[in-house]
């Protein structure tokens, strides 16, 4: 976490906003996987957070394999190699796993009542969690600090914004922009939007809906994989239950923004990051969960479709 | 000339229930064929089975010389063969613009110039769509959505156009307009299978007609013969 440098109240407030924004971007990256899958098949994929956790475990494995083990390796060849491999392998691994689960578990239930795949998703979530437990054990595991230093990039402002924070921004924002452009302009992206809005009509247009669904699971999984790399490098601690909590925040972000809505998931993620950071600072960290969900309830009372749910045209 | 569409002993339905029972019909090249019948007779199921959205359980659907049932042609390939549908309830993409809806209708095509030309043609046929081209499809009125649904289906350049209840819920003068378009399309060479509850309008525009009752064809003849048949008049024309 960014070190607190601020002494005057305004700078302190700015500091908490920065912390909130950075963690919010991470929630947003995970939230996109929930929201895209929901937009296409109306399934809350409860296993998505745990998929992200398995991505983190794989990243850890990559560090071990390459020999990038500690802060001492930061900036050296092995660290750079480890990061490069992680960025390549984690998204592919998570995409393939998500795709495989869809094939084996959700696809056979496509025409079943909605509760059936939902309960299956909860089951997959526990299976993933147990795999994580079996793989790396029950305790917190430190994730090597492979990023060079914690240089404060806005020295003199009284706030801290480090190279690590910058890394989160530099990975998440282009990923989200890329996703938005993909959905808007590519043939597959257009097919995804059409399928989200009316799957029957999409079939009548000649769209292969099965392929669109598979692509959605793959893309959602890949985003979770990207998030797992960023998370490991940023927080430097992973455990087998991390998928549950972060998945819950991300899912909440997706609902808050309007489930099925891509910009909504990003907005929801940032809002939750801000509530968590500011609430934790000014009200007390022990209240941050109650605060997040309290605010969620209030927002949903007034906007049941989420912040952007009814207003925007774009679903997927 | 062989029929463009030749359906023999078709069986289809949902879950344990069969909706279509040994249904047979045909459409010749250049024909408008009407299928009339009450609510729930299986008209939409017939069209959805032809488009491959509902799986045929038995029988043959030979379209343009290819057996869609035996060859297990999936829905997304059927459009590519030249069979497009304007579905019941229009099924416009509500959050895509009118223009994007039309482009979606040309999803299978790879000739951008031809697509642009056909969009222009659609706008000429339905000037209101040109005016509203940047509006979301969901914001159009019922009549405008119907026009968009037909125009969108035409974007695939179909040999056979399936039209499901194009008059449903529309004001009488709009219905007249829609049927004028159907005639005009047919004059341009598009064969049409038209499903309608508005039996009078449908039989007036069609060459031949089929009467569907609980999933079975009970009458078939030239459209004007059906139009004057006392049984049809009593059951479907409200006389």
Short mmCIF file of C-alpha atoms in Angstrom, two decimals, chain A residues 55-289:
data_model
loop_
_atom_site.label_atom_id
_atom_site.label_comp_id
_atom_site.label_asym_id
_atom_site.label_seq_id
_atom_site.Cartn_x
_atom_site.Cartn_y
_atom_site.Cartn_z
CA UNK A 55 -4.15 -16.66 -11.46
CA UNK A 56 -2.24 -15.17 -8.51
CA UNK A 57 -1.05 -18.62 -7.44
CA UNK A 58 0.18 -19.29 -10.96
CA UNK A 59 2.06 -15.98 -10.97
CA UNK A 60 3.72 -16.99 -7.73
CA UNK A 61 4.70 -20.28 -9.33
CA UNK A 62 6.22 -18.38 -12.25
CA UNK A 63 8.35 -16.32 -9.83
CA UNK A 64 9.59 -19.49 -8.15
CA UNK A 65 10.35 -21.15 -11.46
CA UNK A 66 12.28 -18.18 -12.82
CA UNK A 67 14.10 -17.58 -9.56
CA UNK A 68 12.79 -14.07 -8.98
CA UNK A 69 12.27 -14.52 -5.28
CA UNK A 70 12.72 -11.27 -3.38
CA UNK A 71 13.15 -7.54 -3.38
CA UNK A 72 16.81 -8.10 -4.13
CA UNK A 73 15.85 -9.35 -7.58
CA UNK A 74 13.81 -6.27 -8.45
CA UNK A 75 14.95 -4.74 -11.70
CA UNK A 76 17.22 -7.68 -12.50
CA UNK A 77 16.90 -10.02 -15.45
CA UNK A 78 14.92 -12.70 -13.61
CA UNK A 79 12.39 -10.15 -12.31
CA UNK A 80 11.79 -8.68 -15.74
CA UNK A 81 11.53 -12.17 -17.18
CA UNK A 82 9.11 -13.24 -14.43
CA UNK A 83 6.84 -10.24 -15.02
CA UNK A 84 6.88 -10.80 -18.78
CA UNK A 85 6.01 -14.47 -18.38
CA UNK A 86 3.28 -13.69 -15.85
CA UNK A 87 1.66 -11.14 -18.14
CA UNK A 88 1.63 -13.74 -20.88
CA UNK A 89 0.76 -16.89 -18.96
CA UNK A 90 -1.75 -15.69 -16.34
CA UNK A 91 -4.31 -14.27 -18.81
CA UNK A 92 -4.02 -17.32 -21.05
CA UNK A 93 -4.34 -19.69 -18.08
CA UNK A 94 -7.38 -17.89 -16.62
CA UNK A 95 -9.03 -17.59 -20.04
CA UNK A 96 -8.56 -21.28 -20.76
CA UNK A 97 -9.78 -22.32 -17.31
CA UNK A 98 -12.86 -20.09 -17.52
CA UNK A 99 -13.60 -21.45 -20.97
CA UNK A 100 -13.21 -25.04 -19.79
CA UNK A 101 -15.55 -24.48 -16.85
CA UNK A 102 -18.15 -22.98 -19.16
CA UNK A 103 -17.91 -25.99 -21.47
CA UNK A 104 -18.08 -28.56 -18.72
CA UNK A 105 -20.41 -26.95 -16.20
CA UNK A 106 -22.45 -24.00 -17.47
CA UNK A 107 -23.01 -24.89 -21.12
CA UNK A 108 -24.99 -28.08 -20.42
CA UNK A 109 -27.24 -25.96 -18.18
CA UNK A 110 -27.79 -23.15 -20.70
CA UNK A 111 -31.50 -23.82 -21.07
CA UNK A 112 -32.03 -24.95 -17.45
CA UNK A 113 -33.64 -22.65 -14.86
CA UNK A 114 -31.25 -19.81 -13.92
CA UNK A 115 -30.69 -21.15 -10.40
CA UNK A 116 -29.03 -24.33 -11.66
CA UNK A 117 -25.94 -22.73 -13.24
CA UNK A 118 -25.82 -20.24 -10.35
CA UNK A 119 -25.51 -22.99 -7.75
CA UNK A 120 -22.98 -24.74 -10.00
CA UNK A 121 -20.95 -21.52 -10.09
CA UNK A 122 -20.89 -21.45 -6.28
CA UNK A 123 -19.70 -25.05 -6.41
CA UNK A 124 -16.92 -24.20 -8.86
CA UNK A 125 -15.92 -21.33 -6.57
CA UNK A 126 -15.36 -23.76 -3.67
CA UNK A 127 -13.55 -26.24 -5.89
CA UNK A 128 -11.18 -23.49 -7.06
CA UNK A 129 -10.65 -22.36 -3.48
CA UNK A 130 -9.75 -25.90 -2.46
CA UNK A 131 -7.36 -26.21 -5.35
CA UNK A 132 -5.72 -23.00 -4.12
CA UNK A 133 -5.54 -24.40 -0.61
CA UNK A 134 -4.03 -27.64 -1.83
CA UNK A 135 -1.61 -25.81 -4.10
CA UNK A 136 -0.18 -23.21 -1.70
CA UNK A 137 -1.50 -24.07 1.77
CA UNK A 138 -3.72 -22.15 4.19
CA UNK A 139 -1.45 -19.25 5.21
CA UNK A 140 -0.67 -15.89 3.65
CA UNK A 141 2.21 -16.22 1.23
CA UNK A 142 4.40 -13.26 0.41
CA UNK A 143 4.60 -12.43 -3.24
CA UNK A 144 8.06 -11.22 -4.32
CA UNK A 145 8.41 -7.44 -4.63
CA UNK A 146 9.65 -7.36 -8.18
CA UNK A 147 8.98 -3.73 -8.98
CA UNK A 148 11.86 -1.34 -8.64
CA UNK A 149 11.67 0.74 -5.50
CA UNK A 150 8.83 2.74 -4.21
CA UNK A 151 9.84 6.03 -5.74
CA UNK A 152 7.30 8.72 -5.02
CA UNK A 153 6.43 10.28 -8.34
CA UNK A 154 4.69 13.34 -6.90
CA UNK A 155 7.25 14.33 -4.30
CA UNK A 156 6.57 17.73 -2.83
CA UNK A 157 2.80 17.49 -3.11
CA UNK A 158 2.59 16.05 0.35
CA UNK A 159 1.06 12.91 -1.15
CA UNK A 160 2.43 9.61 -2.33
CA UNK A 161 1.98 8.11 -5.77
CA UNK A 162 4.61 5.49 -6.38
CA UNK A 163 5.89 3.58 -9.35
CA UNK A 164 3.70 0.72 -8.11
CA UNK A 165 0.59 2.87 -8.26
CA UNK A 166 1.63 3.98 -11.72
CA UNK A 167 2.01 0.33 -12.76
CA UNK A 168 -1.61 -0.35 -11.78
CA UNK A 169 -2.81 2.62 -13.80
CA UNK A 170 -0.63 1.76 -16.78
CA UNK A 171 -1.93 -1.80 -16.94
CA UNK A 172 -5.61 -1.36 -16.06
CA UNK A 173 -6.53 1.74 -18.04
CA UNK A 174 -5.16 0.61 -21.43
CA UNK A 175 -6.74 -2.82 -20.84
CA UNK A 176 -10.13 -1.21 -20.28
CA UNK A 177 -9.74 1.13 -23.25
CA UNK A 178 -8.72 -1.84 -25.38
CA UNK A 179 -11.77 -3.80 -24.24
CA UNK A 180 -14.09 -0.88 -24.99
CA UNK A 181 -12.64 -0.47 -28.49
CA UNK A 182 -12.82 -4.21 -29.05
CA UNK A 183 -16.49 -4.42 -28.10
CA UNK A 184 -17.36 -1.34 -30.12
CA UNK A 185 -15.49 -1.90 -33.35
CA UNK A 186 -14.59 -5.53 -33.98
CA UNK A 187 -16.93 -8.00 -35.59
CA UNK A 188 -16.80 -10.27 -32.54
CA UNK A 189 -17.39 -7.29 -30.25
CA UNK A 190 -20.45 -6.25 -32.21
CA UNK A 191 -21.68 -9.84 -32.12
CA UNK A 192 -21.27 -9.74 -28.33
CA UNK A 193 -23.33 -6.57 -28.02
CA UNK A 194 -26.06 -7.99 -30.25
CA UNK A 195 -26.12 -11.28 -28.36
CA UNK A 196 -26.36 -9.45 -25.03
CA UNK A 197 -29.34 -7.47 -26.26
CA UNK A 198 -31.26 -10.26 -27.96
CA UNK A 199 -29.72 -13.71 -28.42
CA UNK A 200 -32.49 -14.98 -30.70
CA UNK A 201 -32.22 -12.01 -33.01
CA UNK A 202 -28.43 -12.41 -32.95
CA UNK A 203 -28.82 -15.98 -34.23
CA UNK A 204 -31.14 -14.76 -36.97
CA UNK A 205 -28.41 -12.30 -38.05
CA UNK A 206 -26.03 -15.24 -38.59
CA UNK A 207 -24.12 -14.78 -35.34
CA UNK A 208 -22.71 -17.98 -33.84
CA UNK A 209 -23.99 -17.43 -30.31
CA UNK A 210 -22.05 -20.37 -28.84
CA UNK A 211 -18.84 -18.85 -30.12
CA UNK A 212 -19.76 -15.46 -28.69
CA UNK A 213 -20.42 -16.99 -25.26
CA UNK A 214 -17.11 -18.86 -25.35
CA UNK A 215 -15.28 -15.66 -26.32
CA UNK A 216 -16.94 -13.81 -23.45
CA UNK A 217 -15.76 -16.36 -20.89
CA UNK A 218 -12.29 -16.28 -22.42
CA UNK A 219 -12.04 -12.48 -22.34
CA UNK A 220 -13.48 -12.24 -18.82
CA UNK A 221 -10.96 -14.86 -17.70
CA UNK A 222 -8.07 -13.07 -19.40
CA UNK A 223 -9.00 -9.85 -17.55
CA UNK A 224 -8.95 -11.76 -14.26
CA UNK A 225 -5.51 -13.04 -15.26
CA UNK A 226 -4.23 -9.51 -15.89
CA UNK A 227 -5.72 -8.46 -12.54
CA UNK A 228 -3.91 -11.32 -10.80
CA UNK A 229 -0.50 -10.15 -12.07
CA UNK A 230 -1.19 -6.57 -11.02
CA UNK A 231 -2.54 -7.65 -7.62
CA UNK A 232 0.43 -9.85 -6.80
CA UNK A 233 2.96 -7.19 -7.73
CA UNK A 234 1.03 -4.47 -5.91
CA UNK A 235 -0.05 -6.08 -2.64
CA UNK A 236 2.78 -8.65 -2.41
CA UNK A 237 0.67 -11.08 -0.43
CA UNK A 238 -1.65 -13.83 -1.63
CA UNK A 239 -3.75 -16.54 -0.01
CA UNK A 240 -6.33 -19.05 -1.10
CA UNK A 241 -9.26 -16.99 0.23
CA UNK A 242 -8.33 -13.75 -1.52
CA UNK A 243 -10.60 -14.57 -4.44
CA UNK A 244 -13.65 -14.62 -2.22
CA UNK A 245 -13.22 -11.15 -0.76
CA UNK A 246 -11.93 -9.42 -3.87
CA UNK A 247 -14.50 -11.23 -5.98
CA UNK A 248 -17.24 -10.01 -3.67
CA UNK A 249 -16.06 -6.40 -3.97
CA UNK A 250 -15.77 -6.75 -7.73
CA UNK A 251 -19.19 -8.35 -8.04
CA UNK A 252 -20.60 -5.54 -5.91
CA UNK A 253 -18.87 -3.05 -8.20
CA UNK A 254 -20.53 -4.67 -11.21
CA UNK A 255 -23.98 -4.47 -9.61
CA UNK A 256 -23.36 -0.95 -8.39
CA UNK A 257 -22.44 0.22 -11.88
CA UNK A 258 -25.27 -1.71 -13.52
CA UNK A 259 -24.64 -5.39 -14.16
CA UNK A 260 -23.99 -6.15 -17.80
CA UNK A 261 -22.63 -2.66 -18.38
CA UNK A 262 -18.90 -2.24 -19.13
CA UNK A 263 -18.39 1.43 -18.21
CA UNK A 264 -20.64 0.74 -15.21
CA UNK A 265 -18.28 -1.94 -13.90
CA UNK A 266 -15.34 0.47 -14.11
CA UNK A 267 -17.31 3.22 -12.37
CA UNK A 268 -18.55 0.79 -9.72
CA UNK A 269 -15.02 -0.46 -9.06
CA UNK A 270 -13.67 3.06 -8.60
CA UNK A 271 -16.61 4.06 -6.36
CA UNK A 272 -16.03 1.04 -4.13
CA UNK A 273 -12.30 1.69 -4.00
CA UNK A 274 -12.99 5.29 -2.94
CA UNK A 275 -15.56 4.32 -0.31
CA UNK A 276 -13.18 1.76 1.11
CA UNK A 277 -10.20 4.13 1.25
CA UNK A 278 -12.05 7.22 2.49
CA UNK A 279 -14.35 5.28 4.84
CA UNK A 280 -11.38 3.40 6.23
CA UNK A 281 -9.51 6.64 6.85
CA UNK A 282 -12.24 8.83 8.28
CA UNK A 283 -14.68 6.40 9.85
CA UNK A 284 -12.50 3.43 10.64
CA UNK A 285 -11.28 0.45 8.69
CA UNK A 286 -13.49 -1.86 10.77
CA UNK A 287 -16.52 -0.13 9.22
CA UNK A 288 -15.42 -0.18 5.59
CA UNK A 289 -17.34 -3.32 4.63
#
